[in-house]
């Protein structure tokens, strides 16, 4: 195979007026062969995005190319004239950004946007481009491929939009495709649907690709060749087999260690005396909540239905589910940010008022909400000493020197230097900001912390450090946690109990090891088997399983009656599941499951999926195959 | 994966990324610096202008009206910028006028800000019907053309300096309110404000510690622009004869009074006009330079 892209000694730096330039990329060499997918992996700041953008002869503002060459089929893109660069971008090299939602213009139809670049570059006429787009929609296995192009971006689901962005990039038949973290922001089930489509279309089109990500398990599925980067330098590169199975460089090994091992029972710590207390800290009873005006105990849009759960003192409860299932809403209801329409939240023996404004100061102190994005959760104009000091002052009545001492103590608790008190949030890194975010909640001396996706926006290495910190905090302070995430592996390693939410209902809950071992609720099973494993060929194996194919191909449908998972469930009982609310029964003490099948049937299916599935074939009516947008 | 723990601990070099560099200070380019020096010059003149001026603003001393630049009155002194329509020294009147024009505009803008920001941020934080009433009343004020409204107030209440300041501040408080409220609403939806509310913080703390510090930069930039508008507004009123009353010198009325001189080839009207232009354009230069150094974010925020 010939070299399609040749990167030699590439240097990119950020020039500074006073002093030497900051080196961002320090002499990187790698090749992309025709029809090959090369993955650039590393944590944020490793220069992977900067390098990938270099192949488009583009640098972010404030950076410049300072050496080396990037040759696309022999032409050095770094020395091209502006007119050649225009031709290069979108025509010879196409870029796929992380967020499809931000890429599409909500005011134009999908087709207009998918074909725009090819027509603009004069590669094809509008009719040719339209035909080509439909061909790609077929290849990407989009629902209703002949007409999906006439929809607007908000009329398709996130995963579909991500695939449509691939169509946008591929429409002009580029030589090279640059994919920048295209699945990072997606749910596991959506991620595998997108990965599968990407892999198929890249193979069919025979185009080469640079795949930028920090997720090794994903790389193992799609890449042919891996380049491991750290701090702008290549640490190690080789074929996917070499890197995944025989990594040599210690940094690669460290990345592998931080990468998600699949969720399995027994990954978490055993409950120690220190944090095992058998009393309820917070209890949610028959709670229904949603948005809009509440009429007769029913909100205009119901998000959560009939929630019953509890968090015991000192325990960690993981709440998992796909985006839109109501995880964050649950935490917001408990925190008093959204009053429930029905049901009660009981803490330490008394029912809490619905809205935070009506709660006592003591109640406000006991429950602390930790936001996902530290960037918006911390006031950029306040010093860390005020951000942490204010709750200390309010809830512990400490001021002056005592307040400063307390702030220093809390900073040490979250493993940050005491000097950070005199900094602003913008002077900290992402992981450090997240620690401050946690520290602010800790400063109130809460009984329970509601952590909303606190590790989702962080790199795997930084995220695993934050989880380590959370574990330490739990042991040191005895605080309870409600840990909301879509990342099953983190929950498996950190939580004591799991609550699985689907379309606003709890489908399964219980101790971690029980929930993660058979029998599974069909949805839990889908979630668990969707987590990519760091194993070559995992994607193909998984997609062969019929229940995966069904679960992945369809979207969430929020229903008023019956089991919400009905349309994606491989073992749904036609005529029952879509009409009757699934009964909730206790499998083992504390382990509840909501399903029309009894435990024995589910276990039988687990043991012998093919045979049993056959019997339920009829349960999936064909008209249900059409995919419903989320 | 077998040496998981070992490799994780050994590799401390790969720990979290180094600390972010300290926040950069606003750096002005030469354009901004030019603006700052011109504005500083005029501010200095506000304080010392009357003392260094060769004559009093009301002194009618020259032999002739509309004397040319660099002429001399025997026994009295030179007229660096010539004389005006009733034989007064232009340079002295421009220097005296700085105090009136800039002083009044600054006070009026200050009041406009005090009222506009307090009500605007207050409405954004309070929300609900408070916001509703304030905003609709404000819309009504905004819908009136400012010069017409100004004329009306001045005609009804008479022309005195306090009335002039009051008029300008009422008119400009309305547009300040709009900006302050928009900024406030943007900040109110941030998570850190919600965190403060759930913590049980009162409205005062939220306004002064959470919202205002984040609004202050865009507001400060807008203050500069607003000051320019007020200078022009006062000058227009004076130009129409309803602003500062003679014999007090102010730049706007000086332009009007000396307009006839242009016909005789006198520059008497040009000098106060240049003073207005140099002051207002310099403020604009500073504002532009600051927003450019912030990556244009201020300008964008101010439009919204």
Short mmCIF file of N, CA and C in Angstrom, two decimals, chain A residues 10 33 38 51 55 107 112 122 134 140 180 231 254 266 347 384 415 418 424 431 433 440 449 472 532 564 571:
data_model
loop_
_atom_site.label_atom_id
_atom_site.label_comp_id
_atom_site.label_asym_id
_atom_site.label_seq_id
_atom_site.Cartn_x
_atom_site.Cartn_y
_atom_site.Cartn_z
N UNK A 10 7.07 16.88 12.36
CA UNK A 10 6.12 17.99 12.49
C UNK A 10 6.31 18.72 13.83
N UNK A 33 -1.55 5.03 5.48
CA UNK A 33 -1.63 4.36 4.18
C UNK A 33 -3.06 4.46 3.66
N UNK A 38 -5.70 5.29 11.17
CA UNK A 38 -4.64 5.50 12.15
C UNK A 38 -5.23 6.25 13.33
N UNK A 51 -2.31 17.94 15.98
CA UNK A 51 -1.67 17.23 14.88
C UNK A 51 -2.69 16.90 13.80
N UNK A 55 -3.20 18.24 9.37
CA UNK A 55 -3.37 17.63 8.07
C UNK A 55 -4.35 18.43 7.20
N UNK A 107 -31.28 25.51 11.39
CA UNK A 107 -32.27 26.16 10.53
C UNK A 107 -32.31 25.57 9.12
N UNK A 112 -29.27 19.74 2.79
CA UNK A 112 -28.62 20.98 2.36
C UNK A 112 -27.21 21.06 2.92
N UNK A 122 -17.52 22.51 -6.28
CA UNK A 122 -17.68 22.20 -7.69
C UNK A 122 -17.30 20.78 -8.04
N UNK A 134 -27.68 10.04 -0.42
CA UNK A 134 -28.59 8.94 -0.12
C UNK A 134 -27.83 7.62 -0.07
N UNK A 140 -24.51 4.06 5.90
CA UNK A 140 -24.39 4.34 7.33
C UNK A 140 -25.56 3.75 8.11
N UNK A 180 -12.38 13.56 15.06
CA UNK A 180 -11.90 14.04 16.35
C UNK A 180 -12.88 13.64 17.45
N UNK A 231 2.31 14.77 25.47
CA UNK A 231 2.99 16.06 25.49
C UNK A 231 3.66 16.39 24.16
N UNK A 254 0.25 2.65 31.14
CA UNK A 254 -0.53 3.44 32.10
C UNK A 254 -1.90 3.82 31.52
N UNK A 266 -17.58 -7.47 41.64
CA UNK A 266 -16.37 -7.65 42.44
C UNK A 266 -15.29 -6.65 42.15
N UNK A 347 -35.70 12.51 54.62
CA UNK A 347 -34.31 12.51 55.08
C UNK A 347 -34.31 12.53 56.60
N UNK A 384 -10.44 30.95 44.93
CA UNK A 384 -10.78 29.65 45.51
C UNK A 384 -11.10 29.81 47.00
N UNK A 415 -6.57 16.94 48.02
CA UNK A 415 -5.21 16.74 47.49
C UNK A 415 -4.75 17.87 46.59
N UNK A 418 -2.24 24.10 49.36
CA UNK A 418 -2.94 25.14 50.10
C UNK A 418 -2.86 26.49 49.38
N UNK A 424 -7.54 31.96 40.97
CA UNK A 424 -8.86 31.96 40.35
C UNK A 424 -9.05 30.63 39.62
N UNK A 431 -8.90 18.90 35.84
CA UNK A 431 -9.03 17.99 36.97
C UNK A 431 -8.98 18.74 38.29
N UNK A 433 -9.92 21.83 38.77
CA UNK A 433 -11.18 22.54 38.93
C UNK A 433 -12.25 21.60 39.47
N UNK A 440 -16.01 22.49 47.30
CA UNK A 440 -17.03 23.43 47.70
C UNK A 440 -18.20 22.71 48.37
N UNK A 449 -23.69 13.69 49.01
CA UNK A 449 -23.29 14.49 47.86
C UNK A 449 -23.88 13.87 46.60
N UNK A 472 -11.63 8.02 48.76
CA UNK A 472 -10.93 8.44 49.96
C UNK A 472 -11.85 9.32 50.81
N UNK A 532 -17.42 -0.97 25.38
CA UNK A 532 -16.37 -1.55 24.54
C UNK A 532 -15.30 -2.25 25.39
N UNK A 564 -41.36 0.60 29.33
CA UNK A 564 -40.78 1.52 28.34
C UNK A 564 -39.74 0.85 27.44
N UNK A 571 -36.66 -9.91 24.51
CA UNK A 571 -37.52 -10.96 25.06
C UNK A 571 -38.89 -10.41 25.44
#
